[in-house]
Amino acid sequence: MYQFSGKLKTFSLALIILGALGIAYSFYSAPKTVEEAKEIIAHQVSSHGNTHGDSHDEVSKEDHKSDAVFDSHGVKKEAHASSGDHAEHHDAKHDEHVFHQLQNKPWAAFYVALFFFLGVTLLVLAFYASQRVAQSGWSVVLFRVMEAITANLVPTSVIMLFVVIASVMHINHLFPWMAEGVFDPTSANYDPIIEGKAWWMNIPGWTIRSIIYLVIWNAYRWFIRRNSIKEDTANDGGKTYKLNYNVSVGFIFLFMITESMMSWDWIMGLDPHWFSTLFGWYVLASLLVSALTAIAFVTIYLRSKGALPGVNDSHIHDLAKFMFGFSVFWTYLWFAQFMLIWYADIPEETTYFVARFNEYKLPFLAMVGMNFVFPILLLLNSDFKSIPWFVVIGGIVILAGHYIDIFVMVMPATVGAQWSFGIAELSALLFFLGIFIYATFSAFAKANPIPQGNPFLEESEHFHYYNIEHRGEGSSDHH
Amino acid sequence: MESSKVIHAFYTDDEILLDAVKVVKAKHHHIEEVFCPFPVHGLDKAMGLAPTRLAITAFFYGITGLSVAIWMTNYMMIQDWPQDIGGKPSFSWVANMPAFVPIMFELTVFFAAHLMVITFYMRSRIWPFKEAENPDPRTTDDHFLMEIPVHNNEAELTALLATTGAVEINIVDKH
């Protein structure tokens, strides 16, 4: 049995506390009134210097025509001041807009990290279910690793539930369609486009669906974890194993439906005017490649501690192959979504990428390098895929890249041009990383690291990819 | 030209063949060739053959294809005749790059795949009307054949091969 070392436990708790403090600070320092927001912006302007100011004055008239354009430093106020009668009215509107964005910042930072960790854990669960359904022979020795990671689903789901409730209770403004008066024709906030989607986008429906997703995922996790441990000692002619198989088939079916709907509700709903048909798949690909990287990381760590005797270089090689393959798959979907919208250039669809390309150019483009070019070149070579530190380097870039991917999905819709990567974002990441480590390794310590009752265990322990020379084995071990 | 002799040892099972190869290699005899009706997993390792470099060539063929695609799209669409076609930006290659990605991808795959296959044919010396090199037609059906050159050690080799489970051992003149 593996023992959750005190060092690692302390480390994860330190991450949680540090993250919680940072999150608390970011909420505390968010503006509470429009005046405070103005002050923050004014402070930003003075600290950014006047180099930007001049150029904005020149384009002020054009700026003024389209209210949608906000520059990244909030210097718009000056621009407006010089352009006449409408200045005051637009100023107030603009200030309120920026105020909402700044108020959203700590929420959005928290939400990005929460969704990233919840999604990664969920996809580990789905991958695990797929391995059971495929009756795969190679991954059985990794089952307990995957099960342990899915323990993180419980705390992240609970936190997600709180965020869902907070959104519904108007404690945050993450989802613009939840705002007061959006569905009311007499209100200033009335939005006929969103009202046309009211059959799907309504608060009771959204809340109930969100709860259903979380319940389905957690119910399967709870069941399969319990029954997988039962499998070890069942000795009932494969009855438990078959039951687990059947339940996993059912889960994969439900997962594919709930995952798509979850990505519409929780991510696409942030931009209620925009829609994309392959969005569910795109979110799936992003989370799946991150999930495989997470499995590889935990596996490499536990193997280095001697806790996984059945895992050899070929297993690492296979995980790296999956990381490589799904990196390409993610790129395929990312590009398919981008290129179709770019090519047709229909205004109602294009705004999504215009906002991202103008205000998020660096993360938007860096993401393609990190999630595609780097893993492709690093993990193309078959020998590299079985060398743990190569996989770790590739994995760090992949995980960072997919965090940025979620960041670029959420931030433009919630904070717009007011984005940055600072204390709020970093501490939310550390907070959830701490929870992830604590949940994963304490769960791994609670069960036999070898799933003894699985009929494919023997095959998995002798799994060997043909051109990998396992360390500590001679040529006589395989033929 | 001096005619040389080789021993042909026949086997009917790939596991026995693999063990035989290991025994012969352990005695430091050179194995000229092994003929099999199907791929035998691990035979190349047992014989000590060097790993193939075909994948490396494919990588460079792919880079070549990508370069050709970039050059071609840039020359045709941007340099030679930059028309306005449906409002697509033909001011620079980068501005219109997403439209070129499908052809870039396909040409990368096309070059990598076809040139690698042709490389394989050339290195393996396979082409239409090529005379078959089967020493025995049974090796395409259900027999495995190990060919070992003889250097005045016929008796020793025959005795060794007989212990490895060979079903038939012939000494053949090779021209």
XYZ file of C-alpha atoms in Angstrom:
654
model
C 0.000 0.000 0.000
C 1.069 3.528 -0.806
C 1.444 5.984 2.018
C 0.454 9.605 1.479
C 3.675 11.221 2.682
C 3.471 13.967 5.263
C 5.621 16.187 3.089
C 3.228 16.009 0.159
C 0.255 16.500 2.458
C 1.796 19.611 3.966
C 2.651 20.865 0.501
C -0.897 20.441 -0.767
C -2.380 22.068 2.334
C 0.051 24.963 1.963
C -1.119 25.386 -1.640
C -4.756 25.378 -0.541
C -4.182 27.942 2.224
C -1.994 30.154 0.053
C -4.539 29.946 -2.756
C -7.463 30.674 -0.425
C -5.682 33.734 0.962
C -4.975 34.994 -2.553
C -8.576 34.398 -3.601
C -9.853 36.232 -0.528
C -7.521 39.120 -1.290
C -8.660 39.299 -4.911
C -12.313 39.466 -3.844
C -11.485 42.033 -1.183
C -9.631 44.285 -3.609
C -12.292 44.133 -6.331
C -14.172 47.433 -6.661
C -17.500 47.679 -4.850
C -18.769 50.821 -6.549
C -18.388 52.521 -9.906
C -16.301 55.203 -8.195
C -13.829 52.641 -6.961
C -13.594 51.142 -10.430
C -12.855 54.595 -11.847
C -10.122 55.033 -9.310
C -8.546 51.697 -10.245
C -8.653 52.578 -13.919
C -7.237 56.026 -13.256
C -4.443 54.407 -11.312
C -3.780 52.010 -14.203
C -3.655 54.906 -16.664
C -1.121 56.854 -14.662
C 1.037 53.805 -14.069
C 0.942 52.822 -17.721
C 2.293 56.220 -18.685
C 1.252 58.528 -21.451
C 2.773 56.720 -24.400
C -0.573 55.125 -25.207
C -2.584 58.241 -24.557
C -1.520 60.156 -27.638
C -2.422 57.527 -30.144
C -5.840 57.121 -28.589
C -6.637 60.770 -28.921
C -6.097 60.524 -32.628
C -8.495 57.673 -33.109
C -10.994 58.975 -30.605
C -13.668 59.750 -33.176
C -13.632 56.323 -34.677
C -13.538 54.853 -31.228
C -16.563 56.791 -30.308
C -18.700 55.467 -33.113
C -18.539 51.892 -32.019
C -19.108 51.420 -28.349
C -17.917 47.856 -28.565
C -14.306 48.874 -28.953
C -12.509 49.318 -25.664
C -8.816 49.748 -25.545
C -6.850 47.626 -23.189
C -5.758 50.370 -20.834
C -9.041 52.004 -20.174
C -7.833 55.344 -21.541
C -11.079 55.693 -23.380
C -12.294 58.295 -20.906
C -9.774 60.821 -22.161
C -10.644 60.052 -25.731
C -14.305 60.663 -25.076
C -13.721 63.853 -23.188
C -12.492 65.540 -26.325
C -15.231 64.381 -28.633
C -18.269 66.441 -27.727
C -21.794 66.183 -26.424
C -22.159 62.450 -26.065
C -19.094 62.210 -23.913
C -20.868 62.385 -20.591
C -23.520 59.811 -21.379
C -21.063 57.341 -22.842
C -18.641 57.993 -20.059
C -21.118 56.854 -17.455
C -22.055 53.808 -19.508
C -18.455 52.971 -20.104
C -17.589 53.334 -16.450
C -20.351 50.988 -15.472
C -19.193 48.475 -18.089
C -15.633 48.571 -16.782
C -16.941 48.364 -13.228
C -18.769 45.133 -14.026
C -15.719 43.720 -15.730
C -13.507 44.517 -12.748
C -16.085 43.090 -10.383
C -16.115 39.931 -12.449
C -12.351 39.537 -12.353
C -11.921 37.520 -9.149
C -14.966 35.420 -10.051
C -13.720 34.746 -13.561
C -10.227 33.887 -12.318
C -11.745 31.437 -9.848
C -14.110 30.048 -12.471
C -11.348 29.376 -15.021
C -9.287 27.380 -12.530
C -12.368 25.609 -11.184
C -13.591 24.594 -14.619
C -10.112 23.498 -15.652
C -9.633 21.196 -12.666
C -13.223 19.954 -12.654
C -13.022 19.237 -16.374
C -9.651 17.507 -16.208
C -10.879 15.286 -13.385
C -14.095 14.558 -15.243
C -12.197 13.554 -18.374
C -9.929 11.273 -16.368
C -13.139 9.592 -15.246
C -14.416 9.381 -18.819
C -11.104 8.031 -20.079
C -11.148 5.475 -17.300
C -14.670 4.425 -18.289
C -13.548 4.161 -21.907
C -10.674 1.875 -20.888
C -13.133 -0.407 -19.114
C -15.505 -0.400 -22.057
C -12.700 -1.004 -24.559
C -11.415 -3.834 -22.327
C -8.017 -2.391 -22.936
C -5.138 -4.602 -21.949
C -2.452 -2.013 -21.369
C -4.020 0.413 -18.909
C -5.249 -1.892 -16.161
C -2.209 -1.202 -13.956
C -3.098 2.500 -14.208
C -6.716 2.027 -13.083
C -6.032 2.920 -9.451
C -4.130 6.031 -10.544
C -7.113 7.156 -12.611
C -9.560 6.299 -9.841
C -7.471 8.288 -7.369
C -7.473 11.350 -9.622
C -11.247 11.178 -9.955
C -11.473 11.646 -6.173
C -10.900 15.305 -7.037
C -14.319 15.317 -8.699
C -16.050 15.506 -5.331
C -14.540 18.748 -3.952
C -14.550 20.475 -7.358
C -18.188 19.509 -7.899
C -19.150 20.911 -4.514
C -17.368 24.173 -5.285
C -18.975 24.238 -8.725
C -22.345 23.834 -7.054
C -21.616 26.903 -4.911
C -20.606 28.894 -7.984
C -23.795 27.778 -9.752
C -25.876 28.929 -6.785
C -23.931 32.193 -6.501
C -24.509 32.902 -10.199
C -28.206 32.186 -9.942
C -28.505 34.397 -6.867
C -26.871 37.283 -8.779
C -23.887 37.330 -6.452
C -21.691 37.453 -9.548
C -22.154 38.649 -13.117
C -20.414 35.835 -14.947
C -23.394 34.999 -17.139
C -24.788 38.132 -18.789
C -28.091 36.471 -19.664
C -28.849 36.059 -15.950
C -28.876 39.823 -15.415
C -32.020 41.572 -14.246
C -34.501 42.506 -16.984
C -32.875 40.700 -19.925
C -36.134 38.895 -20.693
C -38.366 41.871 -19.876
C -39.362 43.963 -22.937
C -39.989 47.014 -20.764
C -36.538 46.932 -19.229
C -33.491 48.840 -20.428
C -31.600 45.569 -20.250
C -34.033 43.792 -22.591
C -32.281 41.604 -25.139
C -34.537 40.070 -27.795
C -31.800 37.718 -29.048
C -31.380 36.169 -25.631
C -35.145 36.109 -25.140
C -35.371 33.965 -28.273
C -33.186 31.431 -26.518
C -35.194 31.544 -23.305
C -36.473 28.009 -23.837
C -32.939 26.814 -23.076
C -31.335 29.772 -21.326
C -33.480 30.225 -18.266
C -32.363 30.170 -14.666
C -34.408 27.203 -13.384
C -33.496 25.040 -16.381
C -29.841 25.974 -16.199
C -29.646 25.284 -12.464
C -31.407 21.940 -12.715
C -29.244 20.843 -15.633
C -26.060 21.876 -13.824
C -27.060 19.847 -10.801
C -27.981 16.851 -12.962
C -24.572 16.842 -14.660
C -22.747 16.930 -11.342
C -24.954 14.237 -9.852
C -24.519 11.865 -12.817
C -20.735 12.209 -12.850
C -20.347 11.863 -9.114
C -22.763 8.949 -8.948
C -20.724 7.000 -11.514
C -17.474 7.867 -9.779
C -18.798 6.787 -6.421
C -20.156 3.528 -7.854
C -17.169 2.559 -9.963
C -14.640 3.341 -7.268
C -16.525 1.222 -4.737
C -17.076 -1.631 -7.160
C -13.561 -1.532 -8.552
C -12.206 -2.130 -5.049
C -14.820 -4.867 -4.613
C -13.501 -6.454 -7.798
C -10.162 -7.117 -6.042
C -11.672 -9.684 -3.716
C -14.937 -10.515 -5.471
C -14.001 -13.984 -6.782
C -17.448 -14.350 -8.336
C -16.558 -15.480 -11.833
C -16.301 -11.957 -13.235
C -19.772 -10.864 -12.158
C -18.577 -7.629 -10.561
C -16.319 -6.999 -13.512
C -19.209 -7.366 -15.950
C -21.421 -5.104 -13.858
C -18.680 -2.470 -13.893
C -18.418 -2.894 -17.653
C -22.137 -2.374 -18.186
C -22.331 0.636 -15.906
C -19.340 2.164 -17.705
C -21.086 1.742 -21.061
C -24.066 3.596 -19.641
C -21.851 6.296 -18.211
C -20.047 6.931 -21.496
C -23.415 7.430 -23.159
C -24.582 9.854 -20.474
C -21.195 11.523 -20.339
C -21.176 12.386 -24.039
C -24.570 14.054 -23.678
C -23.874 15.843 -20.404
C -20.423 16.970 -21.536
C -21.827 18.670 -24.622
C -24.621 20.302 -22.679
C -22.270 21.295 -19.879
C -20.025 23.106 -22.351
C -23.013 25.019 -23.739
C -24.301 25.893 -20.278
C -21.097 26.676 -18.457
C -18.838 28.063 -21.185
C -20.803 29.006 -24.296
C -23.449 30.583 -22.048
C -20.868 33.200 -21.100
C -21.273 34.569 -24.653
C -25.042 34.229 -25.055
C -25.077 35.889 -28.485
C -22.591 33.456 -29.969
C -22.923 29.820 -30.909
C -20.780 27.099 -32.422
C -21.811 23.558 -33.213
C -18.534 21.783 -32.507
C -17.992 23.593 -29.227
C -18.770 20.590 -27.037
C -16.190 18.505 -28.849
C -13.681 21.290 -28.671
C -14.013 21.599 -24.900
C -13.866 17.812 -24.681
C -10.600 17.665 -26.632
C -9.001 20.360 -24.522
C -9.928 18.648 -21.282
C -9.117 15.159 -22.550
C -5.537 15.955 -23.502
C -5.077 17.673 -20.135
C -6.591 14.661 -18.381
C -4.148 12.280 -20.084
C -1.295 14.560 -19.093
C -2.541 14.553 -15.504
C -2.643 10.732 -15.546
C 0.890 10.641 -16.950
C 2.158 13.064 -14.281
C 0.632 11.196 -11.348
C 1.833 7.891 -12.823
C 5.390 9.128 -13.308
C 5.446 10.552 -9.785
C 4.045 7.417 -8.145
C 6.332 5.159 -10.156
C 9.345 7.179 -9.078
C 8.228 6.531 -5.488
C 8.046 2.807 -6.202
C 4.303 2.693 -5.650
C 3.445 1.263 -9.071
C 5.385 -1.972 -9.556
C 3.425 -3.044 -12.636
C 4.064 0.108 -14.649
C 6.889 0.029 -17.171
C 8.227 2.358 -19.869
C 5.710 1.072 -22.399
C 2.832 2.394 -20.289
C 4.477 5.815 -20.195
C 4.991 5.535 -23.932
C 1.305 4.826 -24.481
C 0.221 7.733 -22.299
C 2.577 10.023 -24.203
C 1.155 8.716 -27.476
C -2.313 9.639 -26.272
C -1.067 13.090 -25.215
C 0.421 13.526 -28.670
C -2.605 12.241 -30.526
C -5.143 14.272 -28.614
C -2.987 17.395 -28.890
C -3.411 17.035 -32.632
C -7.101 16.325 -32.181
C -7.502 19.490 -30.115
C -5.699 21.490 -32.787
C -7.912 19.998 -35.445
C -11.056 21.116 -33.628
C -9.607 24.481 -32.660
C -8.677 25.179 -36.235
C -11.903 23.782 -37.657
C -13.879 26.130 -35.434
C -11.663 29.121 -36.095
C -11.234 28.623 -39.821
C -14.905 28.065 -40.608
C -15.819 31.267 -38.778
C -12.881 33.223 -40.221
C -13.626 32.058 -43.754
C -17.324 32.870 -43.825
C -16.872 35.956 -41.640
C -20.529 36.249 -40.631
C -20.617 39.158 -38.163
C -22.631 37.390 -35.473
C -20.061 34.588 -35.323
C -16.908 36.539 -36.044
C -17.197 38.891 -33.057
C -16.161 35.978 -30.860
C -12.768 35.745 -32.503
C -12.421 39.479 -33.106
C -12.647 40.028 -29.351
C -10.097 37.302 -28.736
C -7.722 38.288 -31.479
C -7.716 41.983 -30.593
C -7.546 41.811 -26.832
C -6.030 38.379 -26.199
C -3.560 38.131 -29.048
C -0.673 36.770 -27.006
C -2.535 33.992 -25.153
C -4.628 33.221 -28.220
C -1.593 32.625 -30.418
C 0.719 31.252 -27.710
C -1.872 28.564 -27.052
C -1.455 27.152 -30.566
C 2.286 26.953 -30.116
C 1.990 25.355 -26.694
C -0.799 22.926 -27.509
C 0.259 21.958 -31.001
C 3.723 22.857 -32.244
C 5.631 22.056 -29.069
C 4.050 18.671 -28.246
C 4.189 17.664 -31.909
C 7.897 18.244 -32.197
C 8.744 16.904 -28.742
C 6.605 13.788 -28.691
C 6.922 12.778 -32.344
C 9.987 10.696 -31.635
C 9.131 7.240 -30.339
C 12.159 7.080 -28.031
C 11.331 10.394 -26.372
C 7.855 9.192 -25.458
C 9.166 6.664 -22.976
C 11.579 9.039 -21.235
C 9.757 10.444 -18.186
C 11.393 13.857 -18.129
C 10.563 14.461 -21.774
C 6.960 13.567 -21.047
C 6.999 15.886 -18.024
C 8.359 18.813 -20.031
C 5.824 18.231 -22.782
C 3.102 17.793 -20.182
C 3.827 21.045 -18.355
C 3.534 22.970 -21.615
C 0.362 21.089 -22.574
C -1.294 21.740 -19.201
C -0.328 25.417 -19.239
C -1.529 25.674 -22.818
C -4.909 24.199 -22.035
C -5.312 26.384 -18.968
C -4.791 29.304 -21.330
C -7.336 27.726 -23.652
C -9.997 27.791 -20.920
C -8.793 31.282 -19.950
C -9.379 32.512 -23.504
C -12.821 30.872 -23.543
C -13.964 32.516 -20.298
C -12.156 35.814 -19.837
C -13.173 37.767 -22.976
C -16.826 37.188 -22.092
C -16.512 38.094 -18.427
C -13.794 40.716 -18.014
C -13.092 41.696 -21.615
C -10.135 43.990 -22.004
C -9.584 44.161 -18.236
C -7.835 40.795 -18.174
C -4.474 40.129 -16.619
C -2.707 37.219 -15.014
C -2.101 38.229 -11.431
C -2.779 37.255 -7.851
C -6.419 36.297 -8.486
C -5.645 33.903 -11.343
C -2.515 32.420 -9.808
C -4.022 31.825 -6.370
C -7.101 30.155 -7.846
C -4.755 27.812 -9.720
C -2.729 27.037 -6.588
C -5.907 26.515 -4.570
C -7.270 23.908 -6.954
C -3.864 22.322 -7.480
C -3.634 21.829 -3.727
C -7.068 20.220 -3.640
C -6.130 18.042 -6.604
C -2.948 16.775 -4.943
C -4.646 16.182 -1.599
C -7.662 14.378 -3.082
C -5.626 12.282 -5.512
C -2.932 10.995 -3.221
C -5.107 10.459 -0.171
C -7.455 8.414 -2.369
C -4.563 6.459 -3.869
C -3.369 5.559 -0.368
C -6.764 4.083 0.486
C -6.785 1.164 -1.931
C -4.521 -1.547 -3.250
C -2.472 0.072 -6.044
C -2.905 -3.087 -8.130
C -6.472 -3.865 -9.296
C -6.146 -7.556 -8.544
C -9.524 -8.790 -9.690
C -9.294 -7.421 -13.204
C -9.042 -10.205 -15.803
C -6.671 -8.098 -17.915
C -4.200 -7.416 -15.108
C -1.718 -10.077 -16.221
C -1.699 -8.731 -19.765
C -1.251 -5.189 -18.530
C 1.714 -6.080 -16.322
C 3.457 -7.632 -19.324
C 2.468 -4.899 -21.709
C 5.303 -4.198 -24.078
C 5.476 -1.856 -27.018
C 7.785 -3.416 -29.564
C 10.584 -0.891 -29.864
C 10.844 0.129 -26.213
C 13.748 -1.273 -24.245
C 12.518 -1.362 -20.676
C 15.038 -0.343 -18.087
C 16.372 -3.235 -16.086
C 15.246 -5.832 -18.607
C 17.347 -7.879 -20.985
C 16.467 -9.066 -24.456
C 15.432 -12.424 -23.004
C 12.469 -10.892 -21.161
C 10.548 -10.383 -24.379
C 10.475 -11.716 -27.817
C 32.838 -16.478 -59.848
C 33.321 -18.853 -57.035
C 30.196 -20.680 -56.065
C 29.426 -20.577 -52.340
C 27.407 -22.944 -50.271
C 24.624 -22.072 -47.863
C 22.589 -24.118 -45.434
C 18.807 -23.875 -45.632
C 17.154 -24.868 -42.382
C 13.368 -25.167 -42.424
C 11.040 -24.592 -39.483
C 7.284 -24.859 -39.185
C 6.701 -22.667 -36.126
C 7.689 -19.066 -35.505
C 8.445 -19.651 -31.818
C 10.841 -22.470 -32.683
C 12.374 -20.305 -35.387
C 12.953 -17.473 -32.907
C 14.652 -19.788 -30.437
C 16.754 -21.253 -33.273
C 17.861 -17.783 -34.341
C 18.924 -17.048 -30.764
C 20.904 -20.324 -30.558
C 22.677 -19.672 -33.865
C 23.452 -16.086 -32.875
C 24.781 -17.298 -29.514
C 27.262 -19.517 -31.399
C 28.340 -16.458 -33.405
C 27.282 -17.754 -36.800
C 26.247 -15.172 -39.345
C 22.646 -15.509 -40.491
C 22.423 -14.434 -44.103
C 18.623 -14.231 -44.318
C 15.421 -15.522 -42.772
C 12.361 -16.085 -44.975
C 8.945 -16.004 -43.306
C 5.370 -16.207 -44.587
C 4.337 -13.459 -42.130
C 6.007 -10.951 -39.808
C 7.479 -12.654 -36.758
C 7.367 -10.347 -33.771
C 10.855 -9.771 -32.364
C 12.752 -11.485 -35.182
C 14.658 -8.320 -36.083
C 15.749 -7.895 -32.456
C 16.817 -11.545 -32.210
C 18.821 -11.261 -35.426
C 20.357 -8.005 -34.231
C 19.151 -5.974 -37.205
C 19.557 -2.216 -36.978
C 16.311 -0.261 -36.502
C 14.769 1.247 -39.610
C 15.263 4.923 -40.395
C 12.196 5.087 -42.618
C 10.271 7.224 -40.098
C 13.075 9.793 -40.099
C 12.963 10.070 -43.884
C 9.183 10.474 -43.688
C 9.592 13.396 -41.310
C 11.866 15.209 -43.738
C 9.609 14.390 -46.698
C 6.753 15.921 -44.704
C 8.770 19.096 -44.091
C 9.483 19.205 -47.809
C 5.783 18.913 -48.612
C 4.955 21.679 -46.142
C 7.579 23.931 -47.708
C 6.253 23.238 -51.196
C 2.730 24.101 -50.067
C 3.841 27.337 -48.424
C 5.902 28.349 -51.439
C 3.122 27.449 -53.859
C 0.311 29.271 -52.040
C 2.501 32.303 -51.483
C 3.647 32.469 -55.102
C 0.248 31.847 -56.707
C -2.105 33.678 -54.374
C 0.038 36.507 -52.991
C 2.968 37.243 -55.322
C 1.893 36.367 -58.843
C -1.674 37.576 -59.033
C -3.100 38.864 -55.738
C -6.745 39.129 -56.721
C -9.544 40.021 -54.359
C -11.499 36.786 -54.255
C -14.578 37.155 -52.104
C -12.902 39.659 -49.816
C -10.133 37.343 -48.652
C -7.067 39.348 -47.637
C -4.333 38.664 -50.200
C -2.004 41.417 -48.952
C 0.355 38.983 -47.326
C 0.627 35.237 -46.941
C 0.064 35.377 -43.176
C -3.131 37.426 -43.544
C -4.698 34.704 -45.673
C -2.947 31.778 -44.014
C -5.982 29.940 -42.562
C -7.293 29.430 -46.096
C -4.046 27.697 -47.052
C -3.872 25.325 -44.091
C -5.929 22.519 -45.691
C -3.588 22.340 -48.680
C -0.541 22.672 -46.430
C -1.746 19.751 -44.360
C -2.614 17.583 -47.337
C 0.650 18.192 -49.151
C 2.624 17.428 -45.991
C 0.844 14.087 -45.696
C 1.055 13.444 -49.432
C 4.800 13.997 -49.612
C 5.510 12.133 -46.384
C 3.411 9.120 -47.373
C 4.305 8.712 -51.028
C 7.993 9.494 -50.804
C 8.323 7.193 -47.820
C 6.640 4.366 -49.728
C 8.877 4.935 -52.735
C 11.897 4.978 -50.430
C 10.717 1.696 -48.970
C 10.376 0.148 -52.441
C 13.825 1.299 -53.472
C 15.551 0.212 -50.276
C 13.749 -3.137 -50.325
C 14.374 -3.548 -54.037
C 10.739 -4.174 -54.922
C 9.250 -3.235 -58.287
C 6.945 -4.674 -60.936
C 8.441 -7.544 -62.970
C 11.079 -8.011 -60.340
C 12.170 -11.620 -60.233
C 11.049 -13.268 -56.991
C 13.840 -14.321 -54.647
C 12.134 -17.186 -52.852
C 14.587 -19.988 -52.221
C 11.608 -22.242 -51.608
C 7.932 -21.556 -52.361
C 6.887 -23.124 -49.046
C 8.268 -20.064 -47.222
C 5.303 -18.046 -48.507
C 2.844 -20.504 -47.049
C 3.682 -22.350 -43.868
C 7.444 -22.775 -43.572
C 10.198 -20.586 -42.171
C 13.681 -20.742 -43.629
C 16.993 -19.706 -42.126
C 19.889 -19.279 -44.535
C 23.426 -19.538 -43.155
C 26.565 -19.319 -45.303
C 28.956 -22.274 -45.029
C 32.685 -21.790 -44.535
C 33.963 -25.380 -44.397
C 31.894 -26.051 -41.301
C 29.036 -28.024 -42.830
C 29.030 -30.788 -40.275
C 29.168 -28.494 -37.270
C 26.383 -26.277 -38.604
C 24.172 -29.199 -39.558
C 24.566 -30.713 -36.112
C 23.764 -27.411 -34.448
C 20.686 -26.759 -36.577
C 19.430 -30.292 -35.999
C 19.255 -29.526 -32.271
C 17.112 -26.435 -32.863
C 14.061 -28.264 -34.157
C 14.605 -27.830 -37.881
C 12.311 -30.048 -39.932
C 14.600 -30.091 -42.959
C 18.231 -29.093 -43.488
C 19.593 -28.698 -47.029
C 22.978 -27.630 -48.301
C 22.512 -25.540 -51.396
C 24.911 -24.130 -53.976
C 24.374 -20.434 -54.421
C 25.710 -18.686 -57.482
